[in-house]
Amino acid sequence: TGVFRVTQVEGENAFSLLSDELHKLEPKEIIIPNSVKEQLEPWLPKDEVFVHTEEDWTFSFNEAYKKLLNHFKTQSLEGFGCENMPAAISSAGALIHYLQETQKSTIEHINTLTLFPVQSYMAVDQCTLTSLELVQSSEGSRKNSLLDLLDLSQTPMGARRVREWILKPLIDTEKINGRLSIVQDFKDNPTERKRIRDLLRNIFDLERLLGRISLSACNARDLIALKKSLVVFPSLLETLTDYGSIAIHAYLQNWDNLNNIYDLIDQNLTDDPPLSLKEGNLIKPGRNKELDRLKKIIRQGKNWIASLESEEKEKTGIPALKVGFNKIYGYYIEVTKKHCDHVPAEYIRKQSLVNAERYISPKLKEYEEEITGAEEKIFSIEQKLFEEIRSTVSLAGSRIQVMSRIISEIDALSSFAEVAHRYNYCQPEFTKDHNLIIKNGRHPLIEQIDQSV
């Protein structure tokens, strides 16, 4: 998704904190230095996870620091806030090295480094995570967990954000109240909320699309999916602008409809391109003169074949003569066995059948070469144009990421509002004192189980 975050844990309980973070992340792969390979620590997750070792030098601070500067094209790491975090820098640099070695392509969509200091969030250890059934119920599935209840998101990005927020609860009162005020606004305006959620439903996973685009692993349908997502942006902006909330309007300050990216894709790519880049029909007519000319040759092929067949019938006097094509032998002129005596001398036998012979004529051979050449040129030109479009979209990666983040949070907050509306939840009040006062409280998960009985 292009999300690249670092943290550094210290102190006596550092390994315990590390274990808790990894448990929440549920990583598929962990990279460690060779030197600790034989002494795997108890903080490693017990679930199925691939542990990969890299040379120790890739984790050295100086090497990692240089690697990060080169990748982000900066003079220092101060702007990312991790200048004085040696362990975080070593890990981040080793990871960039690993990605560059394994992906064999530019990783342009990783364009920033974000801190997530664990002390900025409520400490949720593995025991708490399991006991409260935050993301997984006691049965071991998502069903009947808090995540299952709260996640009514409309996009994959929103779903990831809901999960992240459940696992990393805020502890800053101002930030908490900022989120809650938006949830309240969405809850109080059901008509607008429904419109927002209906619009969000049409947005694809922008983060993963951008990852494929940046790694040159995308096809034309990925770009069309991006275009279909972008067409929603103006309507979504208009609906959000109708809210008077200052907190909601804060999201709109960095809003970007990405009009130039939408226009680029819309004006160049066909609306329903094939899955493979080598099947043709990628680029719209009128975008490239040579491409249009070659496609015209292909289109007119059927008429040319029909006219050649009539011409050859008249010239040879063979009424059953026909011109055909198959993928193995290409173009051919087929003549039944009883008319083989009338075949012109310039015909060259290509294939023998039970009741007929197939030939190629100099004229048909010339046409076949022209058609084959035209098809190859079409694939070449379309692929080149597609790569240019993909590259331009990739350059807008940071803008797409900003919008992915905004939309994921809008989706998550409107999801909370929908849940609050459905189950009649109220907005809590946070104070600076140490009292916890609950009136007419209900357990959200037990309540749901009771409803289903």
Short mmCIF file of C-alpha atoms in Angstrom, two decimals:
data_model
loop_
_atom_site.label_atom_id
_atom_site.label_comp_id
_atom_site.label_asym_id
_atom_site.label_seq_id
_atom_site.Cartn_x
_atom_site.Cartn_y
_atom_site.Cartn_z
CA THR A 1 0.00 0.00 0.00
CA GLY A 2 3.03 2.29 0.18
CA VAL A 3 2.54 2.89 3.92
CA PHE A 4 6.00 2.93 5.50
CA ARG A 5 6.12 3.41 9.27
CA VAL A 6 8.78 3.14 11.92
CA THR A 7 8.86 3.05 15.67
CA GLN A 8 11.54 2.45 18.27
CA VAL A 9 10.85 0.81 21.62
CA GLU A 10 13.19 1.19 24.57
CA GLY A 11 13.40 0.45 28.29
CA GLU A 12 13.05 -2.66 30.40
CA ASN A 13 9.80 -3.78 28.75
CA ALA A 14 11.00 -3.08 25.19
CA PHE A 15 10.72 -6.68 24.02
CA SER A 16 7.26 -6.99 25.55
CA LEU A 17 6.15 -3.85 23.68
CA LEU A 18 7.71 -5.16 20.49
CA SER A 19 5.86 -8.44 20.87
CA ASP A 20 2.56 -6.60 21.39
CA GLU A 21 3.10 -4.46 18.27
CA LEU A 22 3.93 -7.46 16.11
CA HIS A 23 0.87 -9.29 17.43
CA LYS A 24 -1.33 -6.39 16.30
CA LEU A 25 0.36 -6.09 12.91
CA GLU A 26 0.04 -9.80 12.08
CA PRO A 27 3.03 -9.63 9.70
CA LYS A 28 3.50 -12.20 6.93
CA GLU A 29 7.24 -11.67 6.83
CA ILE A 30 9.86 -10.43 9.27
CA ILE A 31 13.43 -9.49 8.35
CA ILE A 32 16.24 -9.82 10.90
CA PRO A 33 20.06 -9.62 10.78
CA ASN A 34 21.99 -12.85 10.24
CA SER A 35 23.70 -12.47 13.61
CA VAL A 36 20.47 -13.10 15.54
CA LYS A 37 19.30 -16.00 13.37
CA GLU A 38 20.34 -18.66 15.88
CA GLN A 39 18.91 -16.83 18.86
CA LEU A 40 15.32 -16.12 17.79
CA GLU A 41 13.69 -14.15 20.54
CA PRO A 42 10.38 -14.99 22.24
CA TRP A 43 8.96 -11.70 20.87
CA LEU A 44 8.59 -13.27 17.43
CA PRO A 45 4.94 -14.09 16.65
CA LYS A 46 3.99 -17.72 17.10
CA ASP A 47 1.63 -17.61 14.13
CA GLU A 48 2.68 -18.55 10.63
CA VAL A 49 5.23 -15.93 9.65
CA PHE A 50 8.23 -16.13 7.35
CA VAL A 51 11.44 -14.96 9.02
CA HIS A 52 14.02 -13.82 6.48
CA THR A 53 17.63 -13.00 7.36
CA GLU A 54 19.75 -10.34 5.70
CA GLU A 55 23.47 -9.56 5.95
CA ASP A 56 24.33 -7.61 9.11
CA TRP A 57 25.81 -4.72 7.12
CA THR A 58 22.38 -3.87 5.68
CA PHE A 59 21.28 -3.13 9.26
CA SER A 60 24.32 -0.97 10.08
CA PHE A 61 23.29 2.57 10.98
CA ASN A 62 25.55 4.33 8.45
CA GLU A 63 24.57 2.07 5.57
CA ALA A 64 20.86 2.29 6.43
CA TYR A 65 21.02 6.08 6.83
CA LYS A 66 22.63 6.49 3.39
CA LYS A 67 20.10 4.10 1.84
CA LEU A 68 17.20 6.16 3.19
CA LEU A 69 18.69 9.48 2.06
CA ASN A 70 19.23 8.09 -1.44
CA HIS A 71 15.72 6.68 -1.63
CA PHE A 72 13.90 9.76 -0.34
CA LYS A 73 16.38 12.18 -2.01
CA THR A 74 16.82 14.24 1.15
CA GLN A 75 19.80 15.74 2.97
CA SER A 76 18.75 14.36 6.36
CA LEU A 77 15.94 12.46 8.07
CA GLU A 78 14.94 15.36 10.31
CA GLY A 79 11.82 16.03 8.25
CA PHE A 80 10.57 12.54 9.06
CA GLY A 81 11.16 13.01 12.78
CA CYS A 82 13.43 9.99 13.20
CA GLU A 83 16.87 11.60 13.01
CA ASN A 84 17.63 10.48 16.59
CA MET A 85 16.15 6.99 16.36
CA PRO A 86 19.08 4.72 15.41
CA ALA A 87 17.22 1.41 15.72
CA ALA A 88 14.32 2.68 13.61
CA ILE A 89 16.72 4.03 10.97
CA SER A 90 18.66 0.75 10.84
CA SER A 91 15.46 -1.23 10.35
CA ALA A 92 13.98 1.15 7.79
CA GLY A 93 17.20 1.24 5.74
CA ALA A 94 17.51 -2.57 5.79
CA LEU A 95 13.91 -2.87 4.62
CA ILE A 96 14.43 -0.43 1.72
CA HIS A 97 17.51 -2.44 0.72
CA TYR A 98 15.50 -5.67 0.85
CA LEU A 99 12.67 -4.22 -1.26
CA GLN A 100 15.04 -2.86 -3.88
CA GLU A 101 16.73 -6.24 -4.15
CA THR A 102 13.55 -8.30 -4.34
CA GLN A 103 11.17 -6.10 -6.33
CA LYS A 104 13.63 -5.42 -9.16
CA SER A 105 11.79 -2.18 -9.89
CA THR A 106 11.48 1.30 -8.46
CA ILE A 107 9.46 1.56 -5.27
CA GLU A 108 8.26 5.11 -5.99
CA HIS A 109 5.04 4.72 -4.01
CA ILE A 110 7.10 4.54 -0.80
CA ASN A 111 7.66 8.28 -0.73
CA THR A 112 7.62 9.14 2.96
CA LEU A 113 8.51 7.72 6.35
CA THR A 114 5.95 8.01 9.15
CA LEU A 115 6.52 7.64 12.87
CA PHE A 116 4.09 5.77 15.09
CA PRO A 117 5.51 6.27 18.59
CA VAL A 118 3.89 3.58 20.73
CA GLN A 119 3.57 6.00 23.64
CA SER A 120 1.10 8.09 21.60
CA TYR A 121 -1.50 5.34 21.79
CA MET A 122 -3.12 3.39 24.60
CA ALA A 123 -1.05 0.35 25.50
CA VAL A 124 -2.99 -2.74 24.43
CA ASP A 125 -1.09 -5.93 25.20
CA GLN A 126 -1.83 -9.37 23.77
CA CYS A 127 -3.83 -10.42 26.81
CA THR A 128 -6.08 -7.36 26.57
CA LEU A 129 -6.42 -7.76 22.82
CA THR A 130 -7.62 -11.35 23.27
CA SER A 131 -9.75 -10.85 26.38
CA LEU A 132 -11.70 -7.90 24.98
CA GLU A 133 -12.15 -9.69 21.63
CA LEU A 134 -11.11 -6.52 19.84
CA VAL A 135 -10.39 -7.96 16.39
CA GLN A 136 -11.00 -11.66 16.94
CA SER A 137 -13.63 -13.44 19.03
CA SER A 138 -12.90 -16.26 21.45
CA GLU A 139 -13.88 -18.66 18.65
CA GLY A 140 -10.85 -17.45 16.71
CA SER A 141 -12.67 -15.60 13.93
CA ARG A 142 -13.59 -11.99 13.22
CA LYS A 143 -17.28 -12.73 13.77
CA ASN A 144 -18.62 -11.44 17.14
CA SER A 145 -15.53 -9.26 17.67
CA LEU A 146 -15.56 -5.50 18.23
CA LEU A 147 -14.03 -5.05 14.77
CA ASP A 148 -16.89 -7.02 13.23
CA LEU A 149 -19.38 -4.74 14.97
CA LEU A 150 -17.73 -1.41 14.20
CA ASP A 151 -16.55 -2.07 10.65
CA LEU A 152 -19.30 -1.05 8.24
CA SER A 153 -16.74 0.55 5.95
CA GLN A 154 -17.37 0.76 2.22
CA THR A 155 -13.76 0.56 1.01
CA PRO A 156 -10.82 -1.76 1.77
CA MET A 157 -8.86 1.33 2.87
CA GLY A 158 -11.58 2.26 5.36
CA ALA A 159 -11.62 -1.30 6.71
CA ARG A 160 -7.87 -1.14 7.35
CA ARG A 161 -8.28 2.21 9.09
CA VAL A 162 -11.03 0.92 11.42
CA ARG A 163 -8.84 -2.00 12.43
CA GLU A 164 -5.85 0.28 12.99
CA TRP A 165 -7.84 2.63 15.20
CA ILE A 166 -9.22 -0.22 17.31
CA LEU A 167 -5.71 -1.57 17.88
CA LYS A 168 -4.19 1.87 18.51
CA PRO A 169 -6.68 3.87 20.62
CA LEU A 170 -5.89 7.57 20.94
CA ILE A 171 -4.98 9.02 24.33
CA ASP A 172 -5.00 12.70 23.32
CA THR A 173 -8.32 14.22 24.42
CA GLU A 174 -8.32 16.86 21.69
CA LYS A 175 -7.79 14.29 18.93
CA ILE A 176 -10.42 11.97 20.43
CA ASN A 177 -13.00 14.76 20.57
CA GLY A 178 -12.10 15.79 17.00
CA ARG A 179 -12.97 12.32 15.73
CA LEU A 180 -16.10 12.09 17.87
CA SER A 181 -17.42 15.44 16.61
CA ILE A 182 -17.20 14.18 13.02
CA VAL A 183 -18.94 10.93 13.96
CA GLN A 184 -21.69 12.99 15.62
CA ASP A 185 -22.10 15.19 12.53
CA PHE A 186 -22.39 12.13 10.30
CA LYS A 187 -24.84 10.50 12.73
CA ASP A 188 -27.05 13.62 12.88
CA ASN A 189 -27.35 13.82 9.08
CA PRO A 190 -28.57 10.42 7.87
CA THR A 191 -29.43 11.56 4.33
CA GLU A 192 -26.01 13.03 3.65
CA ARG A 193 -24.35 10.10 5.42
CA LYS A 194 -26.12 7.65 3.12
CA ARG A 195 -25.02 9.66 0.08
CA ILE A 196 -21.40 9.64 1.32
CA ARG A 197 -21.50 5.88 1.93
CA ASP A 198 -23.09 5.23 -1.46
CA LEU A 199 -20.32 7.24 -3.14
CA LEU A 200 -17.58 5.51 -1.14
CA ARG A 201 -18.87 2.14 -2.34
CA ASN A 202 -17.68 3.03 -5.85
CA ILE A 203 -14.07 3.67 -4.81
CA PHE A 204 -11.55 0.87 -5.32
CA ASP A 205 -8.54 0.14 -3.10
CA LEU A 206 -6.44 3.16 -4.09
CA GLU A 207 -3.47 2.16 -1.94
CA ARG A 208 -3.10 -1.27 -3.49
CA LEU A 209 -3.77 0.07 -6.99
CA LEU A 210 -1.00 2.63 -6.51
CA GLY A 211 1.34 -0.12 -5.32
CA ARG A 212 0.78 -2.13 -8.51
CA ILE A 213 1.09 0.97 -10.69
CA SER A 214 4.34 2.10 -9.06
CA LEU A 215 5.87 -1.38 -9.27
CA SER A 216 4.93 -1.64 -12.98
CA ALA A 217 2.81 -4.66 -12.06
CA CYS A 218 -0.48 -3.14 -13.17
CA ASN A 219 -2.59 -3.73 -16.24
CA ALA A 220 -4.96 -1.37 -18.05
CA ARG A 221 -7.89 -2.49 -15.92
CA ASP A 222 -6.09 -1.24 -12.80
CA LEU A 223 -5.88 2.23 -14.35
CA ILE A 224 -9.57 2.06 -15.31
CA ALA A 225 -10.36 1.10 -11.69
CA LEU A 226 -8.41 4.20 -10.62
CA LYS A 227 -10.37 6.32 -13.10
CA LYS A 228 -13.70 4.94 -11.84
CA SER A 229 -12.62 5.86 -8.31
CA LEU A 230 -11.56 9.39 -9.26
CA VAL A 231 -14.87 10.14 -10.97
CA VAL A 232 -16.47 9.92 -7.49
CA PHE A 233 -14.20 12.54 -5.90
CA PRO A 234 -16.01 15.75 -7.00
CA SER A 235 -19.41 14.48 -5.81
CA LEU A 236 -17.90 13.33 -2.52
CA LEU A 237 -16.26 16.73 -2.03
CA GLU A 238 -19.55 18.50 -2.74
CA THR A 239 -21.41 16.37 -0.19
CA LEU A 240 -18.75 16.87 2.50
CA THR A 241 -18.67 20.63 1.85
CA ASP A 242 -22.36 20.81 2.81
CA TYR A 243 -21.39 19.99 6.40
CA GLY A 244 -20.69 22.96 8.63
CA SER A 245 -18.28 21.03 10.85
CA ILE A 246 -14.83 22.58 11.22
CA ALA A 247 -13.37 19.11 11.80
CA ILE A 248 -14.82 17.81 8.53
CA HIS A 249 -13.66 20.89 6.63
CA ALA A 250 -10.13 20.24 7.93
CA TYR A 251 -10.08 17.17 5.68
CA LEU A 252 -11.10 19.28 2.70
CA GLN A 253 -8.06 21.59 2.97
CA ASN A 254 -5.87 18.95 1.30
CA TRP A 255 -8.56 17.61 -1.03
CA ASP A 256 -7.40 16.88 -4.57
CA ASN A 257 -9.80 15.68 -7.27
CA LEU A 258 -6.76 14.57 -9.33
CA ASN A 259 -8.49 15.91 -12.46
CA ASN A 260 -5.38 15.66 -14.65
CA ILE A 261 -4.94 11.97 -13.79
CA TYR A 262 -8.61 11.26 -14.51
CA ASP A 263 -8.39 13.11 -17.86
CA LEU A 264 -5.17 11.32 -18.81
CA ILE A 265 -6.71 7.88 -18.31
CA ASP A 266 -10.12 8.81 -19.70
CA GLN A 267 -8.78 10.37 -22.89
CA ASN A 268 -6.31 7.60 -23.70
CA LEU A 269 -7.46 4.20 -22.45
CA THR A 270 -10.49 2.31 -23.75
CA ASP A 271 -13.27 1.87 -21.20
CA ASP A 272 -13.09 -1.93 -21.23
CA PRO A 273 -9.47 -2.92 -21.95
CA PRO A 274 -8.35 -6.56 -22.02
CA LEU A 275 -6.57 -8.17 -19.08
CA SER A 276 -3.33 -8.62 -21.02
CA LEU A 277 -1.36 -5.74 -22.48
CA LYS A 278 -0.70 -7.86 -25.57
CA GLU A 279 -4.29 -8.30 -26.68
CA GLY A 280 -4.68 -4.86 -28.27
CA ASN A 281 -7.65 -2.53 -27.81
CA LEU A 282 -5.89 -0.54 -25.09
CA ILE A 283 -5.72 2.94 -26.60
CA LYS A 284 -8.68 4.98 -27.82
CA PRO A 285 -8.89 6.05 -31.49
CA GLY A 286 -7.46 9.47 -32.32
CA ARG A 287 -4.61 9.35 -29.80
CA ASN A 288 -1.86 8.18 -32.21
CA LYS A 289 -1.97 8.47 -36.01
CA GLU A 290 0.26 5.48 -36.73
CA LEU A 291 -1.76 3.32 -34.35
CA ASP A 292 -5.00 4.35 -36.04
CA ARG A 293 -3.51 3.55 -39.48
CA LEU A 294 -2.40 0.08 -38.41
CA LYS A 295 -5.75 -0.67 -36.80
CA LYS A 296 -7.48 0.38 -40.00
CA ILE A 297 -5.42 -2.20 -41.90
CA ILE A 298 -6.59 -4.89 -39.47
CA ARG A 299 -10.22 -3.73 -39.62
CA GLN A 300 -10.27 -3.73 -43.40
CA GLY A 301 -8.80 -7.23 -43.49
CA LYS A 302 -12.16 -8.98 -43.74
CA ASN A 303 -13.18 -6.91 -46.75
CA TRP A 304 -9.80 -7.55 -48.37
CA ILE A 305 -10.13 -11.32 -47.80
CA ALA A 306 -13.63 -11.33 -49.33
CA SER A 307 -12.47 -9.39 -52.41
CA LEU A 308 -9.40 -11.66 -52.83
CA GLU A 309 -11.61 -14.74 -52.66
CA SER A 310 -13.90 -13.39 -55.42
CA GLU A 311 -10.90 -12.36 -57.48
CA GLU A 312 -9.22 -15.79 -57.20
CA LYS A 313 -12.44 -17.64 -57.99
CA GLU A 314 -12.88 -15.62 -61.16
CA LYS A 315 -9.20 -15.94 -62.17
CA THR A 316 -8.96 -19.72 -61.60
CA GLY A 317 -12.51 -20.71 -62.45
CA ILE A 318 -12.71 -22.72 -59.20
CA PRO A 319 -16.17 -22.01 -57.67
CA ALA A 320 -15.44 -23.81 -54.35
CA LEU A 321 -12.21 -21.88 -53.68
CA LYS A 322 -12.15 -20.09 -50.31
CA VAL A 323 -9.69 -18.02 -48.34
CA GLY A 324 -9.38 -18.85 -44.63
CA PHE A 325 -7.21 -18.50 -41.53
CA ASN A 326 -6.17 -20.60 -38.57
CA LYS A 327 -3.71 -19.91 -35.75
CA ILE A 328 -1.31 -22.68 -36.71
CA TYR A 329 -0.94 -22.19 -40.46
CA GLY A 330 -2.04 -18.57 -40.83
CA TYR A 331 -3.85 -17.48 -44.03
CA TYR A 332 -4.50 -20.02 -46.79
CA ILE A 333 -6.44 -20.64 -50.01
CA GLU A 334 -8.42 -23.88 -49.82
CA VAL A 335 -9.28 -25.87 -52.97
CA THR A 336 -11.17 -29.18 -53.04
CA LYS A 337 -9.25 -32.16 -54.43
CA LYS A 338 -11.33 -32.39 -57.60
CA HIS A 339 -10.31 -28.85 -58.59
CA CYS A 340 -6.58 -29.21 -57.84
CA ASP A 341 -5.81 -29.47 -61.56
CA HIS A 342 -6.92 -25.86 -61.99
CA VAL A 343 -4.62 -24.46 -59.32
CA PRO A 344 -2.30 -21.74 -60.75
CA ALA A 345 1.44 -22.44 -60.83
CA GLU A 346 2.23 -19.60 -58.37
CA TYR A 347 0.20 -21.29 -55.60
CA ILE A 348 2.44 -23.00 -53.01
CA ARG A 349 1.01 -26.04 -51.19
CA LYS A 350 0.76 -25.36 -47.45
CA GLN A 351 -1.32 -28.20 -46.00
CA SER A 352 -3.08 -31.37 -47.21
CA LEU A 353 -6.51 -32.37 -45.92
CA VAL A 354 -8.67 -35.42 -46.66
CA ASN A 355 -10.82 -33.68 -49.27
CA ALA A 356 -8.88 -30.51 -49.98
CA GLU A 357 -5.51 -28.86 -50.36
CA ARG A 358 -4.49 -25.55 -48.81
CA TYR A 359 -2.18 -23.12 -50.59
CA ILE A 360 -0.57 -19.72 -50.18
CA SER A 361 -0.23 -17.26 -53.05
CA PRO A 362 2.37 -14.48 -53.34
CA LYS A 363 -0.38 -11.89 -52.90
CA LEU A 364 -1.82 -13.62 -49.80
CA LYS A 365 1.69 -14.10 -48.36
CA GLU A 366 2.39 -10.39 -48.77
CA TYR A 367 -0.89 -9.54 -47.07
CA GLU A 368 -0.18 -11.98 -44.21
CA GLU A 369 3.20 -10.35 -43.58
CA GLU A 370 1.58 -6.91 -43.59
CA ILE A 371 -1.15 -8.00 -41.14
CA THR A 372 1.32 -9.79 -38.84
CA GLY A 373 3.61 -6.78 -38.93
CA ALA A 374 0.70 -4.46 -38.22
CA GLU A 375 -0.37 -6.52 -35.17
CA GLU A 376 3.15 -6.55 -33.74
CA LYS A 377 3.48 -2.81 -34.27
CA ILE A 378 0.09 -2.21 -32.66
CA PHE A 379 1.13 -4.16 -29.55
CA SER A 380 4.45 -2.30 -29.44
CA ILE A 381 2.92 1.18 -29.82
CA GLU A 382 0.09 0.49 -27.36
CA GLN A 383 2.49 -0.90 -24.79
CA LYS A 384 4.75 2.15 -25.12
CA LEU A 385 1.80 4.55 -24.76
CA PHE A 386 0.46 2.57 -21.81
CA GLU A 387 3.84 2.72 -20.05
CA GLU A 388 3.93 6.50 -20.55
CA ILE A 389 0.47 6.80 -18.99
CA ARG A 390 1.40 4.47 -16.13
CA SER A 391 4.58 6.44 -15.46
CA THR A 392 2.69 9.76 -15.34
CA VAL A 393 0.14 8.29 -12.92
CA SER A 394 2.96 6.91 -10.79
CA LEU A 395 4.47 10.40 -10.51
CA ALA A 396 1.21 11.51 -8.89
CA GLY A 397 1.68 8.79 -6.24
CA SER A 398 2.01 11.11 -3.26
CA ARG A 399 -1.18 12.95 -4.25
CA ILE A 400 -3.06 9.67 -4.59
CA GLN A 401 -1.76 8.56 -1.18
CA VAL A 402 -2.99 11.78 0.46
CA MET A 403 -6.46 11.18 -0.96
CA SER A 404 -6.35 7.51 0.03
CA ARG A 405 -5.71 8.56 3.61
CA ILE A 406 -8.49 11.18 3.62
CA ILE A 407 -11.03 8.80 2.09
CA SER A 408 -10.07 5.94 4.42
CA GLU A 409 -10.67 8.16 7.45
CA ILE A 410 -13.93 9.58 6.11
CA ASP A 411 -15.02 6.00 5.46
CA ALA A 412 -14.05 4.84 8.96
CA LEU A 413 -15.76 7.79 10.67
CA SER A 414 -18.96 7.45 8.63
CA SER A 415 -18.87 3.72 9.47
CA PHE A 416 -18.79 4.57 13.19
CA ALA A 417 -21.69 6.98 12.65
CA GLU A 418 -23.70 4.29 10.90
CA VAL A 419 -23.06 1.89 13.80
CA ALA A 420 -23.99 4.60 16.33
CA HIS A 421 -27.23 5.26 14.41
CA ARG A 422 -28.17 1.56 14.13
CA TYR A 423 -27.58 0.72 17.79
CA ASN A 424 -28.40 4.08 19.33
CA TYR A 425 -24.96 4.79 20.78
CA CYS A 426 -24.27 8.18 22.35
CA GLN A 427 -21.20 10.39 22.27
CA PRO A 428 -19.02 10.00 25.38
CA GLU A 429 -17.61 13.02 27.18
CA PHE A 430 -13.91 13.00 28.00
CA THR A 431 -12.63 14.97 30.99
CA LYS A 432 -9.29 15.50 32.69
CA ASP A 433 -10.35 13.88 36.00
CA HIS A 434 -10.01 10.20 36.83
CA ASN A 435 -13.69 9.29 37.14
CA LEU A 436 -15.40 6.76 34.87
CA ILE A 437 -19.16 7.26 34.92
CA ILE A 438 -21.42 5.01 32.83
CA LYS A 439 -25.21 5.44 32.84
CA ASN A 440 -27.50 2.85 31.26
CA GLY A 441 -24.46 1.09 29.82
CA ARG A 442 -24.73 -1.86 27.45
CA HIS A 443 -22.08 -4.33 26.37
CA PRO A 444 -21.94 -3.96 22.58
CA LEU A 445 -20.88 -7.54 21.82
CA ILE A 446 -23.05 -9.37 24.35
CA GLU A 447 -25.96 -7.21 23.24
CA GLN A 448 -25.52 -8.44 19.66
CA ILE A 449 -25.36 -12.07 20.73
CA ASP A 450 -28.56 -11.64 22.75
CA GLN A 451 -30.28 -10.11 19.72
CA SER A 452 -29.44 -13.13 17.58
CA VAL A 453 -30.83 -15.69 20.06
#
